[in-house]
């Protein structure tokens, strides 16, 4: 248990550190689509680490969904973003939205 708790704490520290860097970069360039996509992928990857409790996993999926949605406003032709967006909606049991 101690090793598992240590590993989870390390993942969370690294997440927060990287999140701060991405958010700082986005604050400087809020309309940079590359930074928006990086943030969406970051939330997406974090949601699927397999070490989060169900509520935190869901929260990060929702953050990823919202950030992909923002990215798609900048680049509506991104197949990568649409696939990830649909996968996350499906995972959240938002089947009708995912099908759209």
mmCIF file of N, CA and C in Angstrom:
data_model
loop_
_atom_site.group_PDB
_atom_site.id
_atom_site.type_symbol
_atom_site.label_atom_id
_atom_site.label_comp_id
_atom_site.label_asym_id
_atom_site.label_seq_id
_atom_site.Cartn_x
_atom_site.Cartn_y
_atom_site.Cartn_z
ATOM 1 N N UNK A 1 0.816 -1.202 0.000
ATOM 2 C CA UNK A 1 0.000 0.000 0.000
ATOM 3 C C UNK A 1 0.854 1.257 0.000
ATOM 4 N N UNK A 2 1.919 1.207 0.769
ATOM 5 C CA UNK A 2 2.784 2.384 0.844
ATOM 6 C C UNK A 2 3.393 2.678 -0.521
ATOM 7 N N UNK A 3 3.833 1.651 -1.225
ATOM 8 C CA UNK A 3 4.415 1.856 -2.552
ATOM 9 C C UNK A 3 3.369 2.387 -3.529
ATOM 10 N N UNK A 4 2.158 1.863 -3.443
ATOM 11 C CA UNK A 4 1.096 2.337 -4.326
ATOM 12 C C UNK A 4 0.775 3.804 -4.036
ATOM 13 N N UNK A 5 0.683 4.153 -2.776
ATOM 14 C CA UNK A 5 0.401 5.538 -2.401
ATOM 15 C C UNK A 5 1.520 6.464 -2.854
ATOM 16 N N UNK A 6 2.753 6.004 -2.735
ATOM 17 C CA UNK A 6 3.903 6.789 -3.184
ATOM 18 C C UNK A 6 3.861 6.991 -4.690
ATOM 19 N N UNK A 7 3.519 5.943 -5.417
ATOM 20 C CA UNK A 7 3.442 6.040 -6.882
ATOM 21 C C UNK A 7 2.341 7.007 -7.298
ATOM 22 N N UNK A 8 1.198 6.924 -6.649
ATOM 23 C CA UNK A 8 0.086 7.816 -6.973
ATOM 24 C C UNK A 8 0.452 9.262 -6.674
ATOM 25 N N UNK A 9 1.095 9.481 -5.533
ATOM 26 C CA UNK A 9 1.509 10.837 -5.169
ATOM 27 C C UNK A 9 2.495 11.388 -6.200
ATOM 28 N N UNK A 10 3.400 10.539 -6.687
ATOM 29 C CA UNK A 10 4.376 10.968 -7.700
ATOM 30 C C UNK A 10 3.660 11.343 -9.000
ATOM 31 N N UNK A 11 2.709 10.534 -9.430
ATOM 32 C CA UNK A 11 1.948 10.832 -10.641
ATOM 33 C C UNK A 11 1.213 12.153 -10.486
ATOM 34 N N UNK A 12 0.605 12.370 -9.330
ATOM 35 C CA UNK A 12 -0.137 13.604 -9.101
ATOM 36 C C UNK A 12 0.776 14.829 -9.077
ATOM 37 N N UNK A 13 1.953 14.706 -8.461
ATOM 38 C CA UNK A 13 2.908 15.825 -8.443
ATOM 39 C C UNK A 13 3.354 16.159 -9.862
ATOM 40 N N UNK A 14 3.687 15.134 -10.628
ATOM 41 C CA UNK A 14 4.125 15.360 -12.006
ATOM 42 C C UNK A 14 3.001 15.982 -12.835
ATOM 43 N N UNK A 15 1.778 15.495 -12.609
ATOM 44 C CA UNK A 15 0.630 16.056 -13.321
ATOM 45 C C UNK A 15 0.503 17.543 -13.034
ATOM 46 N N UNK A 16 0.523 17.903 -11.764
ATOM 47 C CA UNK A 16 0.354 19.304 -11.401
ATOM 48 C C UNK A 16 1.477 20.174 -11.965
ATOM 49 N N UNK A 17 2.691 19.671 -11.939
ATOM 50 C CA UNK A 17 3.825 20.424 -12.467
ATOM 51 C C UNK A 17 3.665 20.673 -13.968
ATOM 52 N N UNK A 18 3.318 19.625 -14.707
ATOM 53 C CA UNK A 18 3.147 19.769 -16.156
ATOM 54 C C UNK A 18 1.928 20.636 -16.471
ATOM 55 N N UNK A 19 0.866 20.474 -15.707
ATOM 56 C CA UNK A 19 -0.326 21.281 -15.921
ATOM 57 C C UNK A 19 -0.011 22.767 -15.740
ATOM 58 N N UNK A 20 0.742 23.099 -14.722
ATOM 59 C CA UNK A 20 1.119 24.490 -14.491
ATOM 60 C C UNK A 20 1.899 25.051 -15.669
ATOM 61 N N UNK A 21 2.806 24.255 -16.235
ATOM 62 C CA UNK A 21 3.604 24.721 -17.378
ATOM 63 C C UNK A 21 2.728 24.936 -18.613
ATOM 64 N N UNK A 22 1.821 24.011 -18.864
ATOM 65 C CA UNK A 22 0.946 24.156 -20.024
ATOM 66 C C UNK A 22 0.032 25.361 -19.848
ATOM 67 N N UNK A 23 -0.537 25.514 -18.655
ATOM 68 C CA UNK A 23 -1.434 26.651 -18.399
ATOM 69 C C UNK A 23 -0.683 27.980 -18.498
ATOM 70 N N UNK A 24 0.550 28.019 -18.039
ATOM 71 C CA UNK A 24 1.346 29.251 -18.147
ATOM 72 C C UNK A 24 1.585 29.596 -19.617
ATOM 73 N N UNK A 25 1.905 28.599 -20.413
ATOM 74 C CA UNK A 25 2.118 28.827 -21.841
ATOM 75 C C UNK A 25 0.828 29.286 -22.514
ATOM 76 N N UNK A 26 -0.305 28.691 -22.123
ATOM 77 C CA UNK A 26 -1.592 29.093 -22.704
ATOM 78 C C UNK A 26 -1.974 30.500 -22.278
ATOM 79 N N UNK A 27 -1.593 30.907 -21.086
ATOM 80 C CA UNK A 27 -1.893 32.267 -20.633
ATOM 81 C C UNK A 27 -1.169 33.289 -21.514
ATOM 82 N N UNK A 28 0.028 32.933 -21.973
ATOM 83 C CA UNK A 28 0.796 33.819 -22.850
ATOM 84 C C UNK A 28 0.251 33.808 -24.274
ATOM 85 N N UNK A 29 -0.259 32.647 -24.695
ATOM 86 C CA UNK A 29 -0.767 32.493 -26.060
ATOM 87 C C UNK A 29 -2.125 31.784 -26.033
ATOM 88 N N UNK A 30 -3.175 32.452 -25.588
ATOM 89 C CA UNK A 30 -4.469 31.780 -25.405
ATOM 90 C C UNK A 30 -5.096 31.248 -26.691
ATOM 91 N N UNK A 31 -4.702 31.774 -27.827
ATOM 92 C CA UNK A 31 -5.286 31.330 -29.096
ATOM 93 C C UNK A 31 -4.397 30.359 -29.858
ATOM 94 N N UNK A 32 -3.378 29.846 -29.201
ATOM 95 C CA UNK A 32 -2.469 28.905 -29.852
ATOM 96 C C UNK A 32 -3.116 27.518 -29.858
ATOM 97 N N UNK A 33 -3.522 27.019 -31.033
ATOM 98 C CA UNK A 33 -4.196 25.723 -31.083
ATOM 99 C C UNK A 33 -3.307 24.564 -30.639
ATOM 100 N N UNK A 34 -2.013 24.681 -30.832
ATOM 101 C CA UNK A 34 -1.107 23.603 -30.405
ATOM 102 C C UNK A 34 -1.122 23.442 -28.886
ATOM 103 N N UNK A 35 -1.197 24.549 -28.169
ATOM 104 C CA UNK A 35 -1.251 24.495 -26.711
ATOM 105 C C UNK A 35 -2.601 23.973 -26.226
ATOM 106 N N UNK A 36 -3.657 24.333 -26.944
ATOM 107 C CA UNK A 36 -4.981 23.822 -26.587
ATOM 108 C C UNK A 36 -5.024 22.315 -26.772
ATOM 109 N N UNK A 37 -4.483 21.827 -27.891
ATOM 110 C CA UNK A 37 -4.446 20.388 -28.142
ATOM 111 C C UNK A 37 -3.562 19.700 -27.113
ATOM 112 N N UNK A 38 -2.440 20.297 -26.760
ATOM 113 C CA UNK A 38 -1.556 19.704 -25.755
ATOM 114 C C UNK A 38 -2.272 19.556 -24.419
ATOM 115 N N UNK A 39 -3.043 20.557 -24.046
ATOM 116 C CA UNK A 39 -3.778 20.491 -22.783
ATOM 117 C C UNK A 39 -4.867 19.418 -22.844
ATOM 118 N N UNK A 40 -5.575 19.344 -23.955
ATOM 119 C CA UNK A 40 -6.617 18.318 -24.106
ATOM 120 C C UNK A 40 -6.017 16.919 -23.991
ATOM 121 N N UNK A 41 -4.915 16.686 -24.686
ATOM 122 C CA UNK A 41 -4.244 15.381 -24.629
ATOM 123 C C UNK A 41 -3.749 15.088 -23.220
ATOM 124 N N UNK A 42 -3.274 16.129 -22.560
ATOM 125 C CA UNK A 42 -2.747 15.955 -21.218
ATOM 126 C C UNK A 42 -3.841 15.486 -20.263
ATOM 127 N N UNK A 43 -4.993 16.162 -20.281
ATOM 128 C CA UNK A 43 -6.118 15.731 -19.446
ATOM 129 C C UNK A 43 -6.577 14.330 -19.833
ATOM 130 N N UNK A 44 -6.626 14.072 -21.125
ATOM 131 C CA UNK A 44 -7.045 12.776 -21.641
ATOM 132 C C UNK A 44 -6.115 11.673 -21.129
ATOM 133 N N UNK A 45 -4.827 11.870 -21.286
ATOM 134 C CA UNK A 45 -3.854 10.873 -20.827
ATOM 135 C C UNK A 45 -3.930 10.666 -19.317
ATOM 136 N N UNK A 46 -4.088 11.749 -18.578
ATOM 137 C CA UNK A 46 -4.146 11.650 -17.121
ATOM 138 C C UNK A 46 -5.384 10.875 -16.684
ATOM 139 N N UNK A 47 -6.490 11.078 -17.384
ATOM 140 C CA UNK A 47 -7.720 10.374 -17.037
ATOM 141 C C UNK A 47 -7.562 8.864 -17.190
ATOM 142 N N UNK A 48 -6.662 8.449 -18.074
ATOM 143 C CA UNK A 48 -6.492 7.027 -18.354
ATOM 144 C C UNK A 48 -5.219 6.440 -17.756
ATOM 145 N N UNK A 49 -4.708 7.049 -16.700
ATOM 146 C CA UNK A 49 -3.505 6.498 -16.062
ATOM 147 C C UNK A 49 -3.798 5.196 -15.340
ATOM 148 N N UNK A 50 -5.047 5.025 -14.921
ATOM 149 C CA UNK A 50 -5.418 3.815 -14.196
ATOM 150 C C UNK A 50 -5.177 3.896 -12.702
ATOM 151 N N UNK A 51 -4.721 5.036 -12.216
ATOM 152 C CA UNK A 51 -4.450 5.167 -10.782
ATOM 153 C C UNK A 51 -5.388 6.155 -10.096
ATOM 154 N N UNK A 52 -6.258 6.792 -10.859
ATOM 155 C CA UNK A 52 -7.137 7.803 -10.279
ATOM 156 C C UNK A 52 -8.396 7.167 -9.718
ATOM 157 N N UNK A 53 -8.950 7.801 -8.695
ATOM 158 C CA UNK A 53 -10.241 7.337 -8.204
ATOM 159 C C UNK A 53 -11.283 7.694 -9.266
ATOM 160 N N UNK A 54 -12.421 7.024 -9.278
ATOM 161 C CA UNK A 54 -13.413 7.231 -10.339
ATOM 162 C C UNK A 54 -13.859 8.678 -10.520
ATOM 163 N N UNK A 55 -14.000 9.421 -9.444
ATOM 164 C CA UNK A 55 -14.437 10.817 -9.561
ATOM 165 C C UNK A 55 -13.375 11.686 -10.222
ATOM 166 N N UNK A 56 -12.121 11.502 -9.836
ATOM 167 C CA UNK A 56 -11.039 12.291 -10.431
ATOM 168 C C UNK A 56 -10.837 11.898 -11.895
ATOM 169 N N UNK A 57 -10.992 10.627 -12.191
ATOM 170 C CA UNK A 57 -10.902 10.180 -13.582
ATOM 171 C C UNK A 57 -11.990 10.848 -14.419
ATOM 172 N N UNK A 58 -13.219 10.857 -13.908
ATOM 173 C CA UNK A 58 -14.332 11.481 -14.626
ATOM 174 C C UNK A 58 -14.109 12.975 -14.800
ATOM 175 N N UNK A 59 -13.629 13.642 -13.752
ATOM 176 C CA UNK A 59 -13.346 15.072 -13.829
ATOM 177 C C UNK A 59 -12.336 15.370 -14.940
ATOM 178 N N UNK A 60 -11.289 14.567 -15.023
ATOM 179 C CA UNK A 60 -10.282 14.806 -16.053
ATOM 180 C C UNK A 60 -10.787 14.459 -17.446
ATOM 181 N N UNK A 61 -11.678 13.464 -17.564
ATOM 182 C CA UNK A 61 -12.311 13.200 -18.863
ATOM 183 C C UNK A 61 -13.146 14.400 -19.287
ATOM 184 N N UNK A 62 -13.886 14.982 -18.344
ATOM 185 C CA UNK A 62 -14.699 16.153 -18.656
ATOM 186 C C UNK A 62 -13.831 17.354 -19.038
ATOM 187 N N UNK A 63 -12.719 17.517 -18.348
ATOM 188 C CA UNK A 63 -11.789 18.596 -18.709
ATOM 189 C C UNK A 63 -11.251 18.375 -20.121
ATOM 190 N N UNK A 64 -10.911 17.128 -20.425
ATOM 191 C CA UNK A 64 -10.408 16.810 -21.765
ATOM 192 C C UNK A 64 -11.483 17.077 -22.812
ATOM 193 N N UNK A 65 -12.717 16.665 -22.544
ATOM 194 C CA UNK A 65 -13.824 16.898 -23.476
ATOM 195 C C UNK A 65 -13.967 18.392 -23.753
ATOM 196 N N UNK A 66 -14.002 19.191 -22.705
ATOM 197 C CA UNK A 66 -14.157 20.643 -22.875
ATOM 198 C C UNK A 66 -12.989 21.263 -23.623
ATOM 199 N N UNK A 67 -11.794 20.763 -23.375
ATOM 200 C CA UNK A 67 -10.623 21.328 -24.043
ATOM 201 C C UNK A 67 -10.569 20.885 -25.501
ATOM 202 N N UNK A 68 -10.922 19.619 -25.786
ATOM 203 C CA UNK A 68 -11.027 19.198 -27.194
ATOM 204 C C UNK A 68 -12.093 20.019 -27.918
ATOM 205 N N UNK A 69 -13.197 20.288 -27.248
ATOM 206 C CA UNK A 69 -14.268 21.095 -27.844
ATOM 207 C C UNK A 69 -13.730 22.480 -28.213
ATOM 208 N N UNK A 70 -12.947 23.054 -27.317
ATOM 209 C CA UNK A 70 -12.341 24.357 -27.584
ATOM 210 C C UNK A 70 -11.374 24.267 -28.765
ATOM 211 N N UNK A 71 -10.591 23.202 -28.795
ATOM 212 C CA UNK A 71 -9.648 23.016 -29.908
ATOM 213 C C UNK A 71 -10.396 22.882 -31.231
ATOM 214 N N UNK A 72 -11.489 22.126 -31.220
ATOM 215 C CA UNK A 72 -12.236 21.908 -32.457
ATOM 216 C C UNK A 72 -12.864 23.189 -32.984
ATOM 217 N N UNK A 73 -13.061 24.174 -32.134
ATOM 218 C CA UNK A 73 -13.520 25.479 -32.607
ATOM 219 C C UNK A 73 -12.412 26.162 -33.399
ATOM 220 N N UNK A 74 -11.155 25.858 -33.039
ATOM 221 C CA UNK A 74 -10.013 26.429 -33.738
ATOM 222 C C UNK A 74 -9.670 25.638 -35.004
ATOM 223 N N UNK A 75 -9.836 24.312 -34.923
ATOM 224 C CA UNK A 75 -9.504 23.439 -36.055
ATOM 225 C C UNK A 75 -10.580 22.373 -36.206
ATOM 226 N N UNK A 76 -11.692 22.721 -36.857
ATOM 227 C CA UNK A 76 -12.822 21.786 -36.952
ATOM 228 C C UNK A 76 -12.559 20.571 -37.843
ATOM 229 N N UNK A 77 -11.439 20.542 -38.538
ATOM 230 C CA UNK A 77 -11.129 19.426 -39.432
ATOM 231 C C UNK A 77 -10.145 18.431 -38.836
ATOM 232 N N UNK A 78 -9.851 18.547 -37.565
ATOM 233 C CA UNK A 78 -8.876 17.663 -36.928
ATOM 234 C C UNK A 78 -9.495 16.301 -36.614
ATOM 235 N N UNK A 79 -9.141 15.306 -37.411
ATOM 236 C CA UNK A 79 -9.652 13.946 -37.183
ATOM 237 C C UNK A 79 -9.198 13.426 -35.823
ATOM 238 N N UNK A 80 -7.967 13.727 -35.453
ATOM 239 C CA UNK A 80 -7.433 13.275 -34.164
ATOM 240 C C UNK A 80 -8.282 13.794 -33.004
ATOM 241 N N UNK A 81 -8.626 15.071 -33.048
ATOM 242 C CA UNK A 81 -9.416 15.664 -31.973
ATOM 243 C C UNK A 81 -10.841 15.109 -31.963
ATOM 244 N N UNK A 82 -11.441 14.925 -33.155
ATOM 245 C CA UNK A 82 -12.799 14.375 -33.209
ATOM 246 C C UNK A 82 -12.850 12.953 -32.656
ATOM 247 N N UNK A 83 -11.855 12.142 -32.995
ATOM 248 C CA UNK A 83 -11.819 10.766 -32.498
ATOM 249 C C UNK A 83 -11.676 10.749 -30.978
ATOM 250 N N UNK A 84 -10.765 11.543 -30.468
ATOM 251 C CA UNK A 84 -10.564 11.602 -29.014
ATOM 252 C C UNK A 84 -11.817 12.131 -28.321
ATOM 253 N N UNK A 85 -12.416 13.153 -28.887
ATOM 254 C CA UNK A 85 -13.633 13.753 -28.329
ATOM 255 C C UNK A 85 -14.751 12.706 -28.269
ATOM 256 N N UNK A 86 -14.961 11.991 -29.356
ATOM 257 C CA UNK A 86 -15.986 10.953 -29.394
ATOM 258 C C UNK A 86 -15.710 9.816 -28.429
ATOM 259 N N UNK A 87 -14.454 9.406 -28.334
ATOM 260 C CA UNK A 87 -14.069 8.330 -27.408
ATOM 261 C C UNK A 87 -14.369 8.729 -25.969
ATOM 262 N N UNK A 88 -14.062 9.958 -25.616
ATOM 263 C CA UNK A 88 -14.310 10.432 -24.256
ATOM 264 C C UNK A 88 -15.804 10.543 -23.958
ATOM 265 N N UNK A 89 -16.566 11.022 -24.925
ATOM 266 C CA UNK A 89 -18.011 11.086 -24.739
ATOM 267 C C UNK A 89 -18.581 9.687 -24.531
ATOM 268 N N UNK A 90 -18.112 8.750 -25.317
ATOM 269 C CA UNK A 90 -18.561 7.365 -25.171
ATOM 270 C C UNK A 90 -18.205 6.832 -23.788
ATOM 271 N N UNK A 91 -16.990 7.100 -23.369
ATOM 272 C CA UNK A 91 -16.534 6.640 -22.054
ATOM 273 C C UNK A 91 -17.384 7.247 -20.929
ATOM 274 N N UNK A 92 -17.895 8.454 -21.156
ATOM 275 C CA UNK A 92 -18.762 9.127 -20.178
ATOM 276 C C UNK A 92 -20.221 8.708 -20.329
ATOM 277 N N UNK A 93 -20.463 7.731 -21.166
ATOM 278 C CA UNK A 93 -21.816 7.208 -21.418
ATOM 279 C C UNK A 93 -22.733 8.261 -22.043
ATOM 280 N N UNK A 94 -22.135 9.162 -22.805
ATOM 281 C CA UNK A 94 -22.890 10.161 -23.555
ATOM 282 C C UNK A 94 -22.983 9.650 -25.001
ATOM 283 N N UNK A 95 -23.687 8.533 -25.158
ATOM 284 C CA UNK A 95 -23.673 7.801 -26.405
ATOM 285 C C UNK A 95 -24.233 8.587 -27.581
ATOM 286 N N UNK A 96 -25.304 9.303 -27.397
ATOM 287 C CA UNK A 96 -25.881 10.064 -28.499
ATOM 288 C C UNK A 96 -24.912 11.152 -28.973
ATOM 289 N N UNK A 97 -24.302 11.841 -28.021
ATOM 290 C CA UNK A 97 -23.324 12.871 -28.388
ATOM 291 C C UNK A 97 -22.123 12.250 -29.083
ATOM 292 N N UNK A 98 -21.685 11.101 -28.603
ATOM 293 C CA UNK A 98 -20.541 10.411 -29.208
ATOM 294 C C UNK A 98 -20.869 9.997 -30.640
ATOM 295 N N UNK A 99 -22.084 9.530 -30.863
ATOM 296 C CA UNK A 99 -22.489 9.111 -32.205
ATOM 297 C C UNK A 99 -22.510 10.283 -33.174
ATOM 298 N N UNK A 100 -22.907 11.451 -32.674
ATOM 299 C CA UNK A 100 -22.911 12.650 -33.536
ATOM 300 C C UNK A 100 -21.503 12.980 -33.974
#
